[in-house]
Tab-separated table of C-alpha atoms and ligand atoms in Angstrom:
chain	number	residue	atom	x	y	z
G	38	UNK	CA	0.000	0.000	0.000
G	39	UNK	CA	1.524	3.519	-0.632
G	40	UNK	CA	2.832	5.748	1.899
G	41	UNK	CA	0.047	8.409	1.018
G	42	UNK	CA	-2.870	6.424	0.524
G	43	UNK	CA	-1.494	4.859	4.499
G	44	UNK	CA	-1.077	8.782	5.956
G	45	UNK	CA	-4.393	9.587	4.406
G	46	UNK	CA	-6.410	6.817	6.033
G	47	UNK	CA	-4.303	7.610	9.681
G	48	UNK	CA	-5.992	11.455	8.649
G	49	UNK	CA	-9.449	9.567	8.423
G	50	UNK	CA	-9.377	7.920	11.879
G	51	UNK	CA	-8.514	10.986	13.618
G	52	UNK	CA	-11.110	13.660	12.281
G	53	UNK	CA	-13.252	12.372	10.010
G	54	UNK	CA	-12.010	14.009	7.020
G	55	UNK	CA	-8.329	13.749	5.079
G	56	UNK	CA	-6.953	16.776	6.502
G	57	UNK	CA	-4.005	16.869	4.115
G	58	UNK	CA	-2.449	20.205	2.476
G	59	UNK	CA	-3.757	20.910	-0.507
G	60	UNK	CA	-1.907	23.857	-3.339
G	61	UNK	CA	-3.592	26.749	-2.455
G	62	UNK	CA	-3.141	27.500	-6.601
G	63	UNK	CA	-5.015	25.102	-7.708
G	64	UNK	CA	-8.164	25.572	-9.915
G	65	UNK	CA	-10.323	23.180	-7.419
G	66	UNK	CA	-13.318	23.173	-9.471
G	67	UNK	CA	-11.217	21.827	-12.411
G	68	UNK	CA	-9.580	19.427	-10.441
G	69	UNK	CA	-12.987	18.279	-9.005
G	70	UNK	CA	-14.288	17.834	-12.991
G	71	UNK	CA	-11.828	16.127	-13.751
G	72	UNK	CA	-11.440	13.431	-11.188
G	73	UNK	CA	-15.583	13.085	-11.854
G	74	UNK	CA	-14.630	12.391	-15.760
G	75	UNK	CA	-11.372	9.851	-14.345
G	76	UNK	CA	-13.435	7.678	-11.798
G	77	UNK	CA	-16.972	7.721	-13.655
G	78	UNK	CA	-17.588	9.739	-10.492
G	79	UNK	CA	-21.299	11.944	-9.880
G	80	UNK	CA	-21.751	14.179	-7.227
G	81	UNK	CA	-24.774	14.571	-5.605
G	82	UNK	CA	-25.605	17.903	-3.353
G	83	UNK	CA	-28.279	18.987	-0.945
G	84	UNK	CA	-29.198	22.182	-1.270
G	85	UNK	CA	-27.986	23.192	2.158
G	86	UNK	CA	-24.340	22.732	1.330
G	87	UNK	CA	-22.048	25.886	0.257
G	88	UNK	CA	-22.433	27.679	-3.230
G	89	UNK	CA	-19.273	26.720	-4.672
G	90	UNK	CA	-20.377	23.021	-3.800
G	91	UNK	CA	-23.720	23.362	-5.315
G	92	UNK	CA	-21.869	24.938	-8.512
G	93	UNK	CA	-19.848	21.690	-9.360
G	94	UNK	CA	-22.314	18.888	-8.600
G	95	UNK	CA	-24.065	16.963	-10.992
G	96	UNK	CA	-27.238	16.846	-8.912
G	97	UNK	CA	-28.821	19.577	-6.560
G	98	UNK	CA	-32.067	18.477	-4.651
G	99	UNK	CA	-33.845	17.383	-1.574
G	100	UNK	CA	-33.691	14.361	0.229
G	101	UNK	CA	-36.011	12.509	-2.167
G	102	UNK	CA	-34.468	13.523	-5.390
G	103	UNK	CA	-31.151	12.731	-3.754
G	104	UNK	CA	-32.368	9.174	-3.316
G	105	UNK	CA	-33.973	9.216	-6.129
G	106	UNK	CA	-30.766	9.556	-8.269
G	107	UNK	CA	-28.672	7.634	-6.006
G	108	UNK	CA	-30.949	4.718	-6.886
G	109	UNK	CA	-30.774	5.164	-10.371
G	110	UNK	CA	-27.172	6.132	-11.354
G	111	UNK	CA	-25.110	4.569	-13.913
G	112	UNK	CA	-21.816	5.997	-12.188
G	113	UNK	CA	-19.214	3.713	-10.264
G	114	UNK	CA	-18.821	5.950	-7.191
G	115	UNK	CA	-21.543	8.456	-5.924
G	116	UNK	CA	-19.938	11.329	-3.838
G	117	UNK	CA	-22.054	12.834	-1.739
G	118	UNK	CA	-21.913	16.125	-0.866
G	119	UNK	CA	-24.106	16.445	2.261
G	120	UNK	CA	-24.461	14.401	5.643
G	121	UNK	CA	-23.679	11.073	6.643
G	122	UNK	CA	-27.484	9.810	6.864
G	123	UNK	CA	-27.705	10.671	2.796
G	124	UNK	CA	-24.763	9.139	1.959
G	125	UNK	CA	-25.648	5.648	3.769
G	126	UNK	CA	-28.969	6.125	1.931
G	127	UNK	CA	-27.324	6.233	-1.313
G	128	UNK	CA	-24.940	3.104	-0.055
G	129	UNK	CA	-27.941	0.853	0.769
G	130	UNK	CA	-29.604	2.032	-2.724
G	131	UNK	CA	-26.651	1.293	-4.872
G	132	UNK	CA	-24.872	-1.324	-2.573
G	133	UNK	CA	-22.328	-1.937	-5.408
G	134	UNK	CA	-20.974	1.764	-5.724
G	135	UNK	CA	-18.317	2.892	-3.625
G	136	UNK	CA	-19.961	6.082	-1.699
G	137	UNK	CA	-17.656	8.850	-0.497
G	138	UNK	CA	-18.472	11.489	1.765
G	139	UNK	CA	-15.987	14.269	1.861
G	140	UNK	CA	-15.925	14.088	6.212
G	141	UNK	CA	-17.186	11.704	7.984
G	142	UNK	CA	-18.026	13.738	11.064
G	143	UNK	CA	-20.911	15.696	8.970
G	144	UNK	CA	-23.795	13.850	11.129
G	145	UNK	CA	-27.562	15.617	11.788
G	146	UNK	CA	-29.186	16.175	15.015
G	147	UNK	CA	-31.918	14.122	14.186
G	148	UNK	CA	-30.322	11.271	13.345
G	149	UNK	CA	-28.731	11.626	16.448
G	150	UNK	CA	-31.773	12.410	18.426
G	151	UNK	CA	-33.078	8.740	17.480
G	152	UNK	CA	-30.430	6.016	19.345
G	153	UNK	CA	-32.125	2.564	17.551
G	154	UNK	CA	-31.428	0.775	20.917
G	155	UNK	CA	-33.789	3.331	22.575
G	156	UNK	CA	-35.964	3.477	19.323
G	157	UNK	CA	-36.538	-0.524	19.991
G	158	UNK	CA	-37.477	-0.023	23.229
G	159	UNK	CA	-40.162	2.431	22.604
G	160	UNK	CA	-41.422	0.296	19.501
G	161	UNK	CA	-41.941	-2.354	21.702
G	162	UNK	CA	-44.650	0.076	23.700
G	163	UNK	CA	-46.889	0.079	20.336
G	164	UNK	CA	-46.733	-3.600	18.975
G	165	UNK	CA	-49.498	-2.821	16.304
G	166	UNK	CA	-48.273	0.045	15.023
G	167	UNK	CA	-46.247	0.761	11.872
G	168	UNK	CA	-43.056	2.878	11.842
G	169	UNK	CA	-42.909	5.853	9.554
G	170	UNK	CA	-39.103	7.352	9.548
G	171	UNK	CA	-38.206	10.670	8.476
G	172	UNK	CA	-35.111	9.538	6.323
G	173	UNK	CA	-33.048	11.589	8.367
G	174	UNK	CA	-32.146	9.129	10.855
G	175	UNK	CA	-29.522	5.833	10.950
G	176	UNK	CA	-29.308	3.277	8.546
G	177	UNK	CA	-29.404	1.407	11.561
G	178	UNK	CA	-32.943	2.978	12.299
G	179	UNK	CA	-34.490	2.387	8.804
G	180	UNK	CA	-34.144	-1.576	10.260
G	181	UNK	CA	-36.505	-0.820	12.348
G	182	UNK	CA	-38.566	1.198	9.737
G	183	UNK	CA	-41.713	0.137	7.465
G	184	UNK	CA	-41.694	2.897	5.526
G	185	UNK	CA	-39.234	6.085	5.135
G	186	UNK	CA	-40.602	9.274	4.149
G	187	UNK	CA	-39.012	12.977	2.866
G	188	UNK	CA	-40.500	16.397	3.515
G	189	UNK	CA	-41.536	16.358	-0.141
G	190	UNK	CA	-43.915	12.976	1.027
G	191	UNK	CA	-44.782	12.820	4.299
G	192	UNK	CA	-48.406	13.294	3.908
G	193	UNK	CA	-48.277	11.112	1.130
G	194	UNK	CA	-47.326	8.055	2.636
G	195	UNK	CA	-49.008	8.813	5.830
G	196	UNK	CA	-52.340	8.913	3.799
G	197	UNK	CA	-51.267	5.299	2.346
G	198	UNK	CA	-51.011	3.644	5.478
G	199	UNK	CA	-54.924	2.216	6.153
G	200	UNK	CA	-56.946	4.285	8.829
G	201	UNK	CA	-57.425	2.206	11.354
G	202	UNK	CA	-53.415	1.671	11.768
G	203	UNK	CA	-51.367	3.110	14.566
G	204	UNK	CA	-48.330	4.664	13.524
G	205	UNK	CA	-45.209	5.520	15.184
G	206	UNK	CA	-43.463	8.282	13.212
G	207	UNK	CA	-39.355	9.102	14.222
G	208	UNK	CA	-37.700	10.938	14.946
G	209	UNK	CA	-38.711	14.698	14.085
G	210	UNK	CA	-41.652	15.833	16.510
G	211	UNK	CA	-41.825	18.884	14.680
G	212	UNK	CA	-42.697	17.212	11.264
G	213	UNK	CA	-45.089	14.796	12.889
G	214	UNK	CA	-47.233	17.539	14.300
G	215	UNK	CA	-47.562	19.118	11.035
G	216	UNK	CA	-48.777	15.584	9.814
G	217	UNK	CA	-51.313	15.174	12.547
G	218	UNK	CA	-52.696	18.722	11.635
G	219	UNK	CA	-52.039	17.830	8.094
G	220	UNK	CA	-53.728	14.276	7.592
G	221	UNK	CA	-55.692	14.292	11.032
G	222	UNK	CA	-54.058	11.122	11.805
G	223	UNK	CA	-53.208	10.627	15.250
G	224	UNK	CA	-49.470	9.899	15.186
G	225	UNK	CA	-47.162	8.507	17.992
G	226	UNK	CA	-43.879	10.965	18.099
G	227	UNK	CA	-40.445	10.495	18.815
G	228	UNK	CA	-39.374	13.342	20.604
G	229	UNK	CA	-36.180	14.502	18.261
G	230	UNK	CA	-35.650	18.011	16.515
G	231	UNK	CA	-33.339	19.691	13.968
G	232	UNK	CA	-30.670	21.528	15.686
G	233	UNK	CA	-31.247	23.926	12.966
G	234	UNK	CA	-35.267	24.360	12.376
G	235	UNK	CA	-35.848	24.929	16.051
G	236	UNK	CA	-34.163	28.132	16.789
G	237	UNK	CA	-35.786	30.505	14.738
G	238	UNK	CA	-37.205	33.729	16.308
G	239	UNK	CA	-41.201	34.323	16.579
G	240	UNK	CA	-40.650	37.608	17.723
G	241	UNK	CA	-37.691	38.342	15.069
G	242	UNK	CA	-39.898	36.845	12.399
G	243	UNK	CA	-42.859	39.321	13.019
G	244	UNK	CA	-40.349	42.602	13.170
G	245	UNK	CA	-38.753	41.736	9.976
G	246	UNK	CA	-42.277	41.263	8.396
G	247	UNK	CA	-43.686	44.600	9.336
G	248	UNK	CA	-40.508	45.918	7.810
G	249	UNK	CA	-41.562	43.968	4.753
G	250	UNK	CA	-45.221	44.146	4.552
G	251	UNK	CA	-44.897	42.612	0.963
G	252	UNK	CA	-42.778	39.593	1.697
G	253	UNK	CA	-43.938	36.232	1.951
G	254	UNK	CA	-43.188	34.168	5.283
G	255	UNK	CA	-42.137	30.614	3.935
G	256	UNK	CA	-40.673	27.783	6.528
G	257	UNK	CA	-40.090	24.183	6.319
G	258	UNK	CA	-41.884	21.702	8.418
G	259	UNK	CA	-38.804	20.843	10.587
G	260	UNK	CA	-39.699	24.061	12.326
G	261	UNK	CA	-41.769	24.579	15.568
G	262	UNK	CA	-45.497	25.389	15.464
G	263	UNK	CA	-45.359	28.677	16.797
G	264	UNK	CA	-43.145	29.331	13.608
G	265	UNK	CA	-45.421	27.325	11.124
G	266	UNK	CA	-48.742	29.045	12.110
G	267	UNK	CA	-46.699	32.211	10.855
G	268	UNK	CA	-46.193	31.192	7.101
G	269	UNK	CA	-47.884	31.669	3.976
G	270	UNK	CA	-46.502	28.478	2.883
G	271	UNK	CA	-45.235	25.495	4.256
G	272	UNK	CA	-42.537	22.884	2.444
G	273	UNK	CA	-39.676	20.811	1.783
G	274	UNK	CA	-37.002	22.606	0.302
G	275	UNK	CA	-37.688	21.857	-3.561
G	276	UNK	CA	-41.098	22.910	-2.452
G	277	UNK	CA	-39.737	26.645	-0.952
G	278	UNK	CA	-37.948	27.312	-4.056
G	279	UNK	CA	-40.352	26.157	-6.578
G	280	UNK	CA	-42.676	28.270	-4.000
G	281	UNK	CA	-40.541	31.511	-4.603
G	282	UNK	CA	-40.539	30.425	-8.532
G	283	UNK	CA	-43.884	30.364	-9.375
G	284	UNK	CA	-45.117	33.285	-6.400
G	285	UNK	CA	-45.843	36.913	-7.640
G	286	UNK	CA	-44.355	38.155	-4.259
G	287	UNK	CA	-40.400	39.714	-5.159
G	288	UNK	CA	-39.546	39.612	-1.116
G	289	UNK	CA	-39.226	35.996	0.607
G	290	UNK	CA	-38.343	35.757	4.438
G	291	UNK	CA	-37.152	31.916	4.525
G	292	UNK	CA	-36.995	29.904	7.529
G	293	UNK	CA	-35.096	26.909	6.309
G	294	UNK	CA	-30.780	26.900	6.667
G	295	UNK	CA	-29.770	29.319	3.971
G	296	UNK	CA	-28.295	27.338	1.778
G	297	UNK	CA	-31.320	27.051	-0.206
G	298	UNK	CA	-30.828	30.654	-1.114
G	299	UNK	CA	-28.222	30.065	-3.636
G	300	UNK	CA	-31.356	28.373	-6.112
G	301	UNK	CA	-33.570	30.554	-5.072
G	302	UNK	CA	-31.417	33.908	-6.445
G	303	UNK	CA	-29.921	31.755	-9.485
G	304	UNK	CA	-33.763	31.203	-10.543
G	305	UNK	CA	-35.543	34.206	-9.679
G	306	UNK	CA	-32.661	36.696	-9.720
G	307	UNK	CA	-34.342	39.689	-9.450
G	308	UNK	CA	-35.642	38.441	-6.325
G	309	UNK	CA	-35.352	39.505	-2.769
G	310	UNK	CA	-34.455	36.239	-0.170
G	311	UNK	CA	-33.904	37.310	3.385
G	312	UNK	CA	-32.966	34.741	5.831
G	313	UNK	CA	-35.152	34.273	8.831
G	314	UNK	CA	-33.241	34.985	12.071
G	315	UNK	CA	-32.059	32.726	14.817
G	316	UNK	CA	-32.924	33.833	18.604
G	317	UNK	CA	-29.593	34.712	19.069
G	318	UNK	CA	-26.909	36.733	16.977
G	319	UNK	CA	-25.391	34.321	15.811
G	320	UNK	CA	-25.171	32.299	12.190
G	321	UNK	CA	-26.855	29.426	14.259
G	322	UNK	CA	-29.645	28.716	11.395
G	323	UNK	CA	-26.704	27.499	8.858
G	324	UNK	CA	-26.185	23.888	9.533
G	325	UNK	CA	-22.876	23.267	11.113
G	326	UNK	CA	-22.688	19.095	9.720
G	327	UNK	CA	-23.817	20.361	6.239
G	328	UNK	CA	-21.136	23.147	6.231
G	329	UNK	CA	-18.380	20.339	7.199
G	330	UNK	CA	-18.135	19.559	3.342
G	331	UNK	CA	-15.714	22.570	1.636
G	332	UNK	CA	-14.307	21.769	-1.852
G	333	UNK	CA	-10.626	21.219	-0.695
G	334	UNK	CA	-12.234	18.379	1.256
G	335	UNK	CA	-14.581	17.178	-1.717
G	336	UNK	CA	-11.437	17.567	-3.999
G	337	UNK	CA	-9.028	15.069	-1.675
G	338	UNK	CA	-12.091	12.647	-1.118
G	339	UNK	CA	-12.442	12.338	-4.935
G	340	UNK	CA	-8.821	11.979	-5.551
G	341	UNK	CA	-7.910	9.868	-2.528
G	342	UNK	CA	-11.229	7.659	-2.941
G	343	UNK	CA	-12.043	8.577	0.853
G	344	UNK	CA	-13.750	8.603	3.595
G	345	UNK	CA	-15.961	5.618	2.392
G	346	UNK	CA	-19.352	5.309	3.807
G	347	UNK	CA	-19.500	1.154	4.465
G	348	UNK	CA	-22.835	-0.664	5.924
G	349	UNK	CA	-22.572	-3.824	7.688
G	350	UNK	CA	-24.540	-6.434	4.829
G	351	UNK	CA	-27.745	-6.802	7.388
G	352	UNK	CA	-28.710	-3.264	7.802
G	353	UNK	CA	-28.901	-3.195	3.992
G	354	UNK	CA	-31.005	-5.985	3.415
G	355	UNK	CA	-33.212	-5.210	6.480
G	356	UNK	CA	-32.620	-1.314	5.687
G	357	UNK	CA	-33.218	-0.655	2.413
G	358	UNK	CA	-37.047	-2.021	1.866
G	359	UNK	CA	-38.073	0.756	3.889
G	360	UNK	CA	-36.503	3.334	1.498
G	361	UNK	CA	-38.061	1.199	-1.595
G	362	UNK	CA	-41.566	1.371	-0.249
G	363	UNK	CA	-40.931	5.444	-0.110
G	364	UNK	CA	-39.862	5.322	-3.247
G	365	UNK	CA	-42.424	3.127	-4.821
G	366	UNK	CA	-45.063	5.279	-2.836
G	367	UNK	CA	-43.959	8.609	-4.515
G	368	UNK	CA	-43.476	7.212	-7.544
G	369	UNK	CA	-46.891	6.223	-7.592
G	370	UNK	CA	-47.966	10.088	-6.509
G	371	UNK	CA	-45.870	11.559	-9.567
G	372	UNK	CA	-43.352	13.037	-6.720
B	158	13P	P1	-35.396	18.324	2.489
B	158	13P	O1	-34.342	18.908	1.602
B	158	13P	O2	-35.771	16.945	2.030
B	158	13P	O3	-36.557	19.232	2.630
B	158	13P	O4	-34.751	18.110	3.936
B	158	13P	C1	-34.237	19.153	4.679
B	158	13P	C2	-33.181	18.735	5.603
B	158	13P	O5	-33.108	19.136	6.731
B	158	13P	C3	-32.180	17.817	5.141
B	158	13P	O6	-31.317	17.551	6.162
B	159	SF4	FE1	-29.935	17.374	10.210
B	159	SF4	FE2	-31.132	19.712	10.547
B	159	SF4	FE3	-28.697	19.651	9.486
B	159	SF4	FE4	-30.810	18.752	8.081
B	159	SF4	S1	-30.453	20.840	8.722
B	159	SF4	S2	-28.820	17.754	8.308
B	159	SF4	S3	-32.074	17.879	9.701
B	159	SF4	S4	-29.253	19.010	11.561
């Protein structure tokens, strides 16, 4: 094995990502093509992740079109440029692909909010009910899953499931209570959050509107009630920017991690986007595991072939049905 391929994996082990020097004069988005050409490599990007990120991948969506193409890609080796839940979805859709992820480290609150261990234990309380899963949670979790679901098809795959059946859904409490108001189903929640959706301002929010009488108020169902019951429209994040598309309104106050943004200027450029504000001064509404990923990283993970996202074999095949039926369910719904 060669000396740098050895150093980089000893980089790996200690935080997550190949923290390796890297020519400060090099043209990183040519680099980046070119390895992609080289290793029949695509890279897939949530819109959360940094512009110059979003600029150079081959796919920019939400969490369903991300699995949506990391099911159906003819490319040896997805990389995926956004958190660790993702790129294990794409891993136990295309278990033959090597599946990078540019730092290992870049988790998600609500994945962690969801231990499976404690998940079983809870399960156990409700032996007739289904599991619905947000599909931001563990591979390990979607084991314990019937059937995932996406912002962009949560009430669609709620309304599947037969009336008279119980359902757990995990692990975003926020989310669920949208779907109880949503379908009037009466849901069992896991008690988990989004570092990220909760801390938006109420009291922010309604300053910056009377400033802006004009602008629209649009949030994504990760966030609280309080915030919710605020907005003139509600959605997943290809849902907020095909929102801010197709709306009349030129002013958009958006309480989702600002990210998004980038699409929403590039396709409505004359356009005003103003991120919603945090209950603090800080930038605490940008999501700290989605901003892990910078292009010097994506760069050494494409040219080094690493971090690789691995599943043990039996969370795949007891994983990935879950994921299928979500799939199969929106595909059904023209999602
Ligand atoms: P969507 O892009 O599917 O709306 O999900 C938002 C999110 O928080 C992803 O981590
Ligand atoms: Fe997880 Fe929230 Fe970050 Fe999305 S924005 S990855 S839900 S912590």
């Amino acid at each position: 094995m060669n000396q740098e391929f050895v150093q980089a994996e000893r980089a790996i082990d200690r935080n997550g990502f190949l923290d390796m020097e890297v020519d400060p004069t090099l043209d990183l988005a040519a680099e980046i093509e070119q390895l992609k050409k080289e290793k029949n490599a695509i890279i897939l990007a949530h819109y959360y992740q940094e512009s110059e990120i979003q600029d150079i991948a081959d796919y920019i969506g939400d969490s369903l079109g991300l699995s949506q193409q990391a099911a159906q890609t003819d490319a040896d080796m997805i990389v995926f440029a956004g958190v660790h839940f993702m790129a294990e979805t794409a891993k136990m859709l295309s278990p033959e692909k090597k599946v990078l992820l540019p730092d290992l480290k870049a988790g998600c609150s609500l994945a962690d909010s969801c231990p499976p261990h404690l998940f079983r234990k809870f399960k156990e309380k409700y032996p007739d009910h289904m599991v619905v899963s947000y599909i931001n949670c563990t591979a390990e979790l979607k084991t314990l899953t019937d059937i995932c679901c996406t912002s962009t098809n949560a009430v669609q795959i709620i309304e599947s499931i037969p009336e008279d059946k119980g359902i757990i859904f995990a692990p975003d409490r926020n989310l669920g209570a949208y779907l109880v108001k949503k379908t009037g189903r009466d849901l069992v929640l896991w008690n988990g959050t989004c570092m990220v959706h909760e801390i938006f301002s109420n009291e922010k929010i309604t300053k910056l509107r009377m400033r802006h009488p004009e602008a629209k108020f649009i949030a994504h169902p990760e966030c609280e009630a309080h915030i919710l019951d605020m907005a003139d429209y509600i959605g997943s994040t290809s849902g907020l920017l095909r929102y801010t598309r197709e709306n009349d309104a030129q002013e958009f106050i958006v309480a989702t991690e600002p990210g998004i943004i980038h699409q929403m200027e590039k396709a409505s450029p004359e356009k005003t986007f103003i991120p919603a504000p945090p209950n603090n001064t800080c930038a605490c509404n940008e999501c700290p595991h989605m901003k892990r990923n910078t292009m010097e990283k994506l760069y050494l993970c494409m040219k080094y072939e690493l971090p690789e996202v691995t599943l043990p074999q039996w969370v795949i095949d007891q994983g990935v049905a879950s994921i299928n039926r979500m799939l199969d369910i929106s595909a059904k719904a023209g999602l």
